[in-house]
Amino acid sequence: CGGGRTLVLFDQHAVDERVTLERLTAATAEDLQQGVGSLACVPPIEFHATLGELGAVEAYGHCLRRWGWEASCRHAQSSRLGVVRVSRVPCIDGRRLTVQDLREYLQQLEATGGASGAMPGAVSYVLGSRACRTAVKFGDALSPSRCAAFLRALAATRMPFQCAHGRPTCAPLIDLARLQSIETLLQGNKKKKKRPKLDLDALREKCRKKKKEEKEE
C-alpha cells in the first residue's frame, strides 16, 4: 500500500462479505427491475397510513418500483390517515417482505427526502445476512493468488472500507519507511555506545600484581 511503504492488515471475512454483498445487491436490483423476484399480492394488501407515508408513496413511487413494490394510495377525507394499497412486494433470497418492511422504507424515504435512493433496510438485512453466511471464515487458508483476487474485487466495490455490517475491512499497521528510519537510528546509537573490548591479559596481569603485593605485606 502507498508504493509499498505501509503494511496493511486485511480481514478476509470482511473483504469477502463486502464483495459478495455488492454482487448480490447488483444482481437483486437487476432481477427486480426485470420483474423477477417481485410477487403479486392476491388480493392486494391494504393498510392505514399516515400523511407522511402517503406522501412518500406518491413522491417516491419510482423508488418503490425499483425494489419490487407496487403501491397506490387513497386519502381519507377529514382525517390525518389514508389507505395504501399494495399490489406487488419483493421476495429477497426467498423471503417475502412485509407491510412493516414497506412502512420502514417509506419512513426512510421521507426522512432523506428520497435523495439517497438507498437500499431498503429489509433488503440490506437479508442480503447482508446471506453475504455473511457465504463469505470465507476467519482461519480459512487462502492462497496468495486468491488473496490477490479478493483485493482486486474489493478495489472495485463502492464501499471498500467496511463489510456488510460496518466492520472495517482493513487496518494500516505501520509505515515501513518510518520503521526503517527508526531501525537505522537505533543501530547508529548502538555503535556510538559500543563498549570497549575487555582485555583479559591485562586483567590477569593486574590480579597477579595484587596477589604479589599481598604476599609481600
PDB file of C-alpha atoms in Angstrom:
ATOM      1  CA  CYS A   1       0.000   0.000   0.000  1.00  0.00           C
ATOM      2  CA  GLY A   2       1.262   3.531  -0.739  1.00  0.00           C
ATOM      3  CA  GLY A   3       4.036   2.309  -3.047  1.00  0.00           C
ATOM      4  CA  GLY A   4       4.960  -0.488  -0.661  1.00  0.00           C
ATOM      5  CA  ARG A   5       5.587   1.877   2.251  1.00  0.00           C
ATOM      6  CA  THR A   6       2.666   0.915   4.527  1.00  0.00           C
ATOM      7  CA  LEU A   7       1.878  -2.515   5.941  1.00  0.00           C
ATOM      8  CA  VAL A   8      -1.922  -3.072   5.886  1.00  0.00           C
ATOM      9  CA  LEU A   9      -3.826  -5.933   7.512  1.00  0.00           C
ATOM     10  CA  PHE A  10      -6.985  -7.133   5.711  1.00  0.00           C
ATOM     11  CA  ASP A  11      -9.862  -9.005   7.374  1.00  0.00           C
ATOM     12  CA  GLN A  12     -10.528 -11.814   4.886  1.00  0.00           C
ATOM     13  CA  HIS A  13     -14.089 -12.403   6.098  1.00  0.00           C
ATOM     14  CA  ALA A  14     -14.999  -8.705   5.938  1.00  0.00           C
ATOM     15  CA  VAL A  15     -13.411  -8.347   2.497  1.00  0.00           C
ATOM     16  CA  ASP A  16     -15.297 -11.303   1.022  1.00  0.00           C
ATOM     17  CA  GLU A  17     -18.502 -10.161   2.725  1.00  0.00           C
ATOM     18  CA  ARG A  18     -18.271  -6.686   1.140  1.00  0.00           C
ATOM     19  CA  VAL A  19     -17.515  -8.100  -2.322  1.00  0.00           C
ATOM     20  CA  THR A  20     -20.354 -10.627  -2.040  1.00  0.00           C
ATOM     21  CA  LEU A  21     -22.840  -8.032  -0.760  1.00  0.00           C
ATOM     22  CA  GLU A  22     -22.285  -5.689  -3.692  1.00  0.00           C
ATOM     23  CA  ARG A  23     -22.534  -8.574  -6.148  1.00  0.00           C
ATOM     24  CA  LEU A  24     -25.811  -9.723  -4.572  1.00  0.00           C
ATOM     25  CA  THR A  25     -27.153  -6.162  -4.482  1.00  0.00           C
ATOM     26  CA  ALA A  26     -26.460  -5.584  -8.176  1.00  0.00           C
ATOM     27  CA  ALA A  27     -27.979  -8.939  -9.149  1.00  0.00           C
ATOM     28  CA  THR A  28     -31.064  -8.385  -6.964  1.00  0.00           C
ATOM     29  CA  ALA A  29     -31.683  -4.878  -8.304  1.00  0.00           C
ATOM     30  CA  GLU A  30     -31.382  -6.129 -11.888  1.00  0.00           C
ATOM     31  CA  ASP A  31     -33.776  -9.016 -11.226  1.00  0.00           C
ATOM     32  CA  LEU A  32     -36.354  -6.735  -9.627  1.00  0.00           C
ATOM     33  CA  GLN A  33     -36.179  -4.252 -12.496  1.00  0.00           C
ATOM     34  CA  GLN A  34     -36.946  -7.144 -14.856  1.00  0.00           C
ATOM     35  CA  GLY A  35     -39.851  -8.258 -12.679  1.00  0.00           C
ATOM     36  CA  VAL A  36     -38.053 -11.287 -11.264  1.00  0.00           C
ATOM     37  CA  GLY A  37     -38.455 -11.586  -7.504  1.00  0.00           C
ATOM     38  CA  SER A  38     -41.482  -9.274  -7.304  1.00  0.00           C
ATOM     39  CA  LEU A  39     -44.607 -11.160  -6.227  1.00  0.00           C
ATOM     40  CA  ALA A  40     -48.212 -10.216  -6.923  1.00  0.00           C
ATOM     41  CA  CYS A  41     -50.464  -9.796  -3.875  1.00  0.00           C
ATOM     42  CA  VAL A  42     -53.773 -11.583  -4.445  1.00  0.00           C
ATOM     43  CA  PRO A  43     -55.792  -9.967  -3.089  1.00  0.00           C
ATOM     44  CA  PRO A  44     -53.902  -6.660  -2.708  1.00  0.00           C
ATOM     45  CA  ILE A  45     -52.811  -5.708   0.817  1.00  0.00           C
ATOM     46  CA  GLU A  46     -54.200  -2.503   2.325  1.00  0.00           C
ATOM     47  CA  PHE A  47     -53.115  -0.658   5.438  1.00  0.00           C
ATOM     48  CA  HIS A  48     -53.929   2.665   7.087  1.00  0.00           C
ATOM     49  CA  ALA A  49     -51.045   5.086   6.533  1.00  0.00           C
ATOM     50  CA  THR A  50     -50.017   8.448   7.923  1.00  0.00           C
ATOM     51  CA  LEU A  51     -49.913  11.546   5.744  1.00  0.00           C
ATOM     52  CA  GLY A  52     -46.137  11.227   5.621  1.00  0.00           C
ATOM     53  CA  GLU A  53     -46.348   7.658   4.330  1.00  0.00           C
ATOM     54  CA  LEU A  54     -48.996   8.639   1.778  1.00  0.00           C
ATOM     55  CA  GLY A  55     -46.784  11.475   0.569  1.00  0.00           C
ATOM     56  CA  ALA A  56     -43.808   9.131   0.260  1.00  0.00           C
ATOM     57  CA  VAL A  57     -45.827   6.667  -1.840  1.00  0.00           C
ATOM     58  CA  GLU A  58     -46.860   9.472  -4.191  1.00  0.00           C
ATOM     59  CA  ALA A  59     -43.452  11.172  -4.370  1.00  0.00           C
ATOM     60  CA  TYR A  60     -41.147   8.162  -4.477  1.00  0.00           C
ATOM     61  CA  GLY A  61     -43.127   5.562  -6.357  1.00  0.00           C
ATOM     62  CA  HIS A  62     -40.147   5.081  -8.690  1.00  0.00           C
ATOM     63  CA  CYS A  63     -38.010   4.029  -5.690  1.00  0.00           C
ATOM     64  CA  LEU A  64     -40.657   1.547  -4.581  1.00  0.00           C
ATOM     65  CA  ARG A  65     -40.866   0.034  -8.059  1.00  0.00           C
ATOM     66  CA  ARG A  66     -37.091  -0.210  -8.257  1.00  0.00           C
ATOM     67  CA  TRP A  67     -37.145  -2.539  -5.251  1.00  0.00           C
ATOM     68  CA  GLY A  68     -40.175  -4.579  -6.300  1.00  0.00           C
ATOM     69  CA  TRP A  69     -43.119  -2.815  -4.633  1.00  0.00           C
ATOM     70  CA  GLU A  70     -46.222  -1.564  -6.425  1.00  0.00           C
ATOM     71  CA  ALA A  71     -48.381   0.677  -4.268  1.00  0.00           C
ATOM     72  CA  SER A  72     -51.058   3.335  -4.590  1.00  0.00           C
ATOM     73  CA  CYS A  73     -52.790   5.467  -2.014  1.00  0.00           C
ATOM     74  CA  ARG A  74     -56.163   6.944  -1.202  1.00  0.00           C
ATOM     75  CA  HIS A  75     -56.520   9.911   1.123  1.00  0.00           C
ATOM     76  CA  ALA A  76     -59.362   9.852   3.637  1.00  0.00           C
ATOM     77  CA  GLN A  77     -61.455  12.987   3.918  1.00  0.00           C
ATOM     78  CA  SER A  78     -61.254  14.978   7.174  1.00  0.00           C
ATOM     79  CA  SER A  79     -58.638  12.628   8.571  1.00  0.00           C
ATOM     80  CA  ARG A  80     -54.872  12.510   9.030  1.00  0.00           C
ATOM     81  CA  LEU A  81     -54.885   8.925   7.803  1.00  0.00           C
ATOM     82  CA  GLY A  82     -55.338   7.323   4.400  1.00  0.00           C
ATOM     83  CA  VAL A  83     -55.072   3.883   2.858  1.00  0.00           C
ATOM     84  CA  VAL A  84     -52.123   2.420   0.961  1.00  0.00           C
ATOM     85  CA  ARG A  85     -52.944  -0.422  -1.409  1.00  0.00           C
ATOM     86  CA  VAL A  86     -50.013  -2.792  -2.151  1.00  0.00           C
ATOM     87  CA  SER A  87     -50.304  -4.971  -5.255  1.00  0.00           C
ATOM     88  CA  ARG A  88     -46.727  -6.309  -5.511  1.00  0.00           C
ATOM     89  CA  VAL A  89     -43.992  -6.981  -2.941  1.00  0.00           C
ATOM     90  CA  PRO A  90     -40.343  -8.044  -3.329  1.00  0.00           C
ATOM     91  CA  CYS A  91     -39.131 -11.519  -2.425  1.00  0.00           C
ATOM     92  CA  ILE A  92     -35.443 -11.317  -1.483  1.00  0.00           C
ATOM     93  CA  ASP A  93     -33.414 -14.525  -1.189  1.00  0.00           C
ATOM     94  CA  GLY A  94     -36.613 -16.478  -0.570  1.00  0.00           C
ATOM     95  CA  ARG A  95     -38.019 -14.027   1.986  1.00  0.00           C
ATOM     96  CA  ARG A  96     -41.214 -12.165   1.081  1.00  0.00           C
ATOM     97  CA  LEU A  97     -41.014  -8.665   2.520  1.00  0.00           C
ATOM     98  CA  THR A  98     -43.824  -7.472   4.768  1.00  0.00           C
ATOM     99  CA  VAL A  99     -46.008  -4.397   5.124  1.00  0.00           C
ATOM    100  CA  GLN A 100     -43.813  -3.349   8.044  1.00  0.00           C
ATOM    101  CA  ASP A 101     -40.750  -3.536   5.788  1.00  0.00           C
ATOM    102  CA  LEU A 102     -42.516  -1.244   3.314  1.00  0.00           C
ATOM    103  CA  ARG A 103     -43.534   1.228   6.018  1.00  0.00           C
ATOM    104  CA  GLU A 104     -39.962   1.410   7.290  1.00  0.00           C
ATOM    105  CA  TYR A 105     -38.749   2.112   3.759  1.00  0.00           C
ATOM    106  CA  LEU A 106     -41.380   4.844   3.331  1.00  0.00           C
ATOM    107  CA  GLN A 107     -40.131   6.445   6.557  1.00  0.00           C
ATOM    108  CA  GLN A 108     -36.562   6.149   5.255  1.00  0.00           C
ATOM    109  CA  LEU A 109     -37.521   7.904   2.014  1.00  0.00           C
ATOM    110  CA  GLU A 110     -39.460  10.575   3.897  1.00  0.00           C
ATOM    111  CA  ALA A 111     -36.548  11.249   6.278  1.00  0.00           C
ATOM    112  CA  THR A 112     -33.982  11.578   3.475  1.00  0.00           C
ATOM    113  CA  GLY A 113     -36.234  13.359   1.006  1.00  0.00           C
ATOM    114  CA  GLY A 114     -35.657  10.451  -1.334  1.00  0.00           C
ATOM    115  CA  ALA A 115     -32.226  11.902  -2.062  1.00  0.00           C
ATOM    116  CA  SER A 116     -30.261   8.822  -1.103  1.00  0.00           C
ATOM    117  CA  GLY A 117     -32.176   6.327  -3.214  1.00  0.00           C
ATOM    118  CA  ALA A 118     -30.685   3.914  -0.712  1.00  0.00           C
ATOM    119  CA  MET A 119     -31.442   0.244  -0.445  1.00  0.00           C
ATOM    120  CA  PRO A 120     -34.424  -0.534   1.810  1.00  0.00           C
ATOM    121  CA  GLY A 121     -33.354  -1.623   5.276  1.00  0.00           C
ATOM    122  CA  ALA A 122     -35.077  -5.006   4.947  1.00  0.00           C
ATOM    123  CA  VAL A 123     -33.306  -5.740   1.648  1.00  0.00           C
ATOM    124  CA  SER A 124     -29.974  -4.711   3.162  1.00  0.00           C
ATOM    125  CA  TYR A 125     -30.554  -7.003   6.145  1.00  0.00           C
ATOM    126  CA  VAL A 126     -31.421 -10.063   4.028  1.00  0.00           C
ATOM    127  CA  LEU A 127     -28.558  -9.604   1.566  1.00  0.00           C
ATOM    128  CA  GLY A 128     -26.087  -8.750   4.333  1.00  0.00           C
ATOM    129  CA  SER A 129     -27.009 -11.920   6.216  1.00  0.00           C
ATOM    130  CA  ARG A 130     -26.527 -14.035   3.115  1.00  0.00           C
ATOM    131  CA  ALA A 131     -23.183 -12.371   2.308  1.00  0.00           C
ATOM    132  CA  CYS A 132     -22.011 -13.076   5.865  1.00  0.00           C
ATOM    133  CA  ARG A 133     -23.048 -16.730   5.759  1.00  0.00           C
ATOM    134  CA  THR A 134     -21.334 -17.442   2.443  1.00  0.00           C
ATOM    135  CA  ALA A 135     -18.125 -15.417   2.969  1.00  0.00           C
ATOM    136  CA  VAL A 136     -14.831 -17.101   3.843  1.00  0.00           C
ATOM    137  CA  LYS A 137     -14.366 -17.540   7.575  1.00  0.00           C
ATOM    138  CA  PHE A 138     -11.622 -16.497   9.971  1.00  0.00           C
ATOM    139  CA  GLY A 139      -8.805 -19.012   9.822  1.00  0.00           C
ATOM    140  CA  ASP A 140      -9.705 -20.364   6.363  1.00  0.00           C
ATOM    141  CA  ALA A 141      -6.490 -20.978   4.420  1.00  0.00           C
ATOM    142  CA  LEU A 142      -6.181 -18.751   1.334  1.00  0.00           C
ATOM    143  CA  SER A 143      -3.592 -18.986  -1.410  1.00  0.00           C
ATOM    144  CA  PRO A 144      -1.661 -15.835  -2.428  1.00  0.00           C
ATOM    145  CA  SER A 145      -3.485 -15.812  -5.767  1.00  0.00           C
ATOM    146  CA  ARG A 146      -6.891 -15.922  -4.071  1.00  0.00           C
ATOM    147  CA  CYS A 147      -5.872 -13.135  -1.679  1.00  0.00           C
ATOM    148  CA  ALA A 148      -4.838 -11.018  -4.661  1.00  0.00           C
ATOM    149  CA  ALA A 149      -8.174 -11.756  -6.369  1.00  0.00           C
ATOM    150  CA  PHE A 150     -10.054 -10.657  -3.231  1.00  0.00           C
ATOM    151  CA  LEU A 151      -8.149  -7.363  -3.104  1.00  0.00           C
ATOM    152  CA  ARG A 152      -8.800  -6.646  -6.785  1.00  0.00           C
ATOM    153  CA  ALA A 153     -12.505  -7.327  -6.267  1.00  0.00           C
ATOM    154  CA  LEU A 154     -12.547  -5.164  -3.126  1.00  0.00           C
ATOM    155  CA  ALA A 155     -10.949  -2.261  -5.003  1.00  0.00           C
ATOM    156  CA  ALA A 156     -13.834  -2.367  -7.490  1.00  0.00           C
ATOM    157  CA  THR A 157     -16.564  -2.027  -4.830  1.00  0.00           C
ATOM    158  CA  ARG A 158     -18.409   1.172  -3.924  1.00  0.00           C
ATOM    159  CA  MET A 159     -17.646   0.898  -0.203  1.00  0.00           C
ATOM    160  CA  PRO A 160     -14.338  -0.982   0.121  1.00  0.00           C
ATOM    161  CA  PHE A 161     -13.534   0.015   3.691  1.00  0.00           C
ATOM    162  CA  GLN A 162     -16.324  -1.768   5.556  1.00  0.00           C
ATOM    163  CA  CYS A 163     -18.188  -5.057   5.442  1.00  0.00           C
ATOM    164  CA  ALA A 164     -21.951  -5.511   5.212  1.00  0.00           C
ATOM    165  CA  HIS A 165     -22.297  -4.834   8.938  1.00  0.00           C
ATOM    166  CA  GLY A 166     -19.920  -1.883   9.225  1.00  0.00           C
ATOM    167  CA  ARG A 167     -16.795  -3.688  10.411  1.00  0.00           C
ATOM    168  CA  PRO A 168     -13.557  -2.351   8.852  1.00  0.00           C
ATOM    169  CA  THR A 169     -12.145  -4.472   6.030  1.00  0.00           C
ATOM    170  CA  CYS A 170      -8.574  -3.312   6.650  1.00  0.00           C
ATOM    171  CA  ALA A 171      -6.307  -1.548   9.110  1.00  0.00           C
ATOM    172  CA  PRO A 172      -2.910   0.101   8.468  1.00  0.00           C
ATOM    173  CA  LEU A 173      -0.351  -1.335  10.883  1.00  0.00           C
ATOM    174  CA  ILE A 174       2.892   0.525  10.310  1.00  0.00           C
ATOM    175  CA  ASP A 175       4.723   2.845   7.932  1.00  0.00           C
ATOM    176  CA  LEU A 176       7.616   0.694   6.724  1.00  0.00           C
ATOM    177  CA  ALA A 177       9.732   3.688   5.715  1.00  0.00           C
ATOM    178  CA  ARG A 178       9.359   5.122   9.223  1.00  0.00           C
ATOM    179  CA  LEU A 179      10.210   1.721  10.715  1.00  0.00           C
ATOM    180  CA  GLN A 180      13.372   1.560   8.618  1.00  0.00           C
ATOM    181  CA  SER A 181      14.430   5.050   9.717  1.00  0.00           C
ATOM    182  CA  ILE A 182      13.886   4.072  13.373  1.00  0.00           C
ATOM    183  CA  GLU A 183      15.971   0.921  12.925  1.00  0.00           C
ATOM    184  CA  THR A 184      18.755   2.943  11.303  1.00  0.00           C
ATOM    185  CA  LEU A 185      18.694   5.410  14.189  1.00  0.00           C
ATOM    186  CA  LEU A 186      18.846   2.633  16.784  1.00  0.00           C
ATOM    187  CA  GLN A 187      21.747   0.956  15.021  1.00  0.00           C
ATOM    188  CA  GLY A 188      23.586   4.266  14.942  1.00  0.00           C
ATOM    189  CA  ASN A 189      23.049   4.746  18.684  1.00  0.00           C
ATOM    190  CA  LYS A 190      24.346   1.235  19.371  1.00  0.00           C
ATOM    191  CA  LYS A 191      27.535   1.990  17.500  1.00  0.00           C
ATOM    192  CA  LYS A 192      28.047   5.202  19.444  1.00  0.00           C
ATOM    193  CA  LYS A 193      27.522   3.464  22.787  1.00  0.00           C
ATOM    194  CA  LYS A 194      29.651   0.430  21.935  1.00  0.00           C
ATOM    195  CA  ARG A 195      31.588  -0.776  24.974  1.00  0.00           C
ATOM    196  CA  PRO A 196      35.411  -1.153  24.752  1.00  0.00           C
ATOM    197  CA  LYS A 197      36.596  -4.731  24.315  1.00  0.00           C
ATOM    198  CA  LEU A 198      37.676  -6.372  27.574  1.00  0.00           C
ATOM    199  CA  ASP A 199      41.478  -7.002  27.731  1.00  0.00           C
ATOM    200  CA  LEU A 200      41.738 -10.340  29.571  1.00  0.00           C
ATOM    201  CA  ASP A 201      45.570 -10.413  29.529  1.00  0.00           C
ATOM    202  CA  ALA A 202      45.749  -7.040  31.226  1.00  0.00           C
ATOM    203  CA  LEU A 203      43.184  -8.146  33.811  1.00  0.00           C
ATOM    204  CA  ARG A 204      45.211 -11.297  34.638  1.00  0.00           C
ATOM    205  CA  GLU A 205      48.416  -9.279  34.995  1.00  0.00           C
ATOM    206  CA  LYS A 206      46.666  -6.891  37.341  1.00  0.00           C
ATOM    207  CA  CYS A 207      45.434  -9.780  39.509  1.00  0.00           C
ATOM    208  CA  ARG A 208      48.987 -11.278  39.707  1.00  0.00           C
ATOM    209  CA  LYS A 209      50.432  -7.973  40.799  1.00  0.00           C
ATOM    210  CA  LYS A 210      47.803  -7.585  43.504  1.00  0.00           C
ATOM    211  CA  LYS A 211      48.439 -11.084  44.894  1.00  0.00           C
ATOM    212  CA  LYS A 212      52.205 -10.444  44.885  1.00  0.00           C
ATOM    213  CA  GLU A 213      51.731  -7.216  46.823  1.00  0.00           C
ATOM    214  CA  GLU A 214      49.542  -9.023  49.382  1.00  0.00           C
ATOM    215  CA  LYS A 215      52.240 -11.711  49.942  1.00  0.00           C
ATOM    216  CA  GLU A 216      54.979  -9.126  50.412  1.00  0.00           C
ATOM    217  CA  GLU A 217      52.915  -7.437  53.105  1.00  0.00           C
TER     218      GLU A 217
END
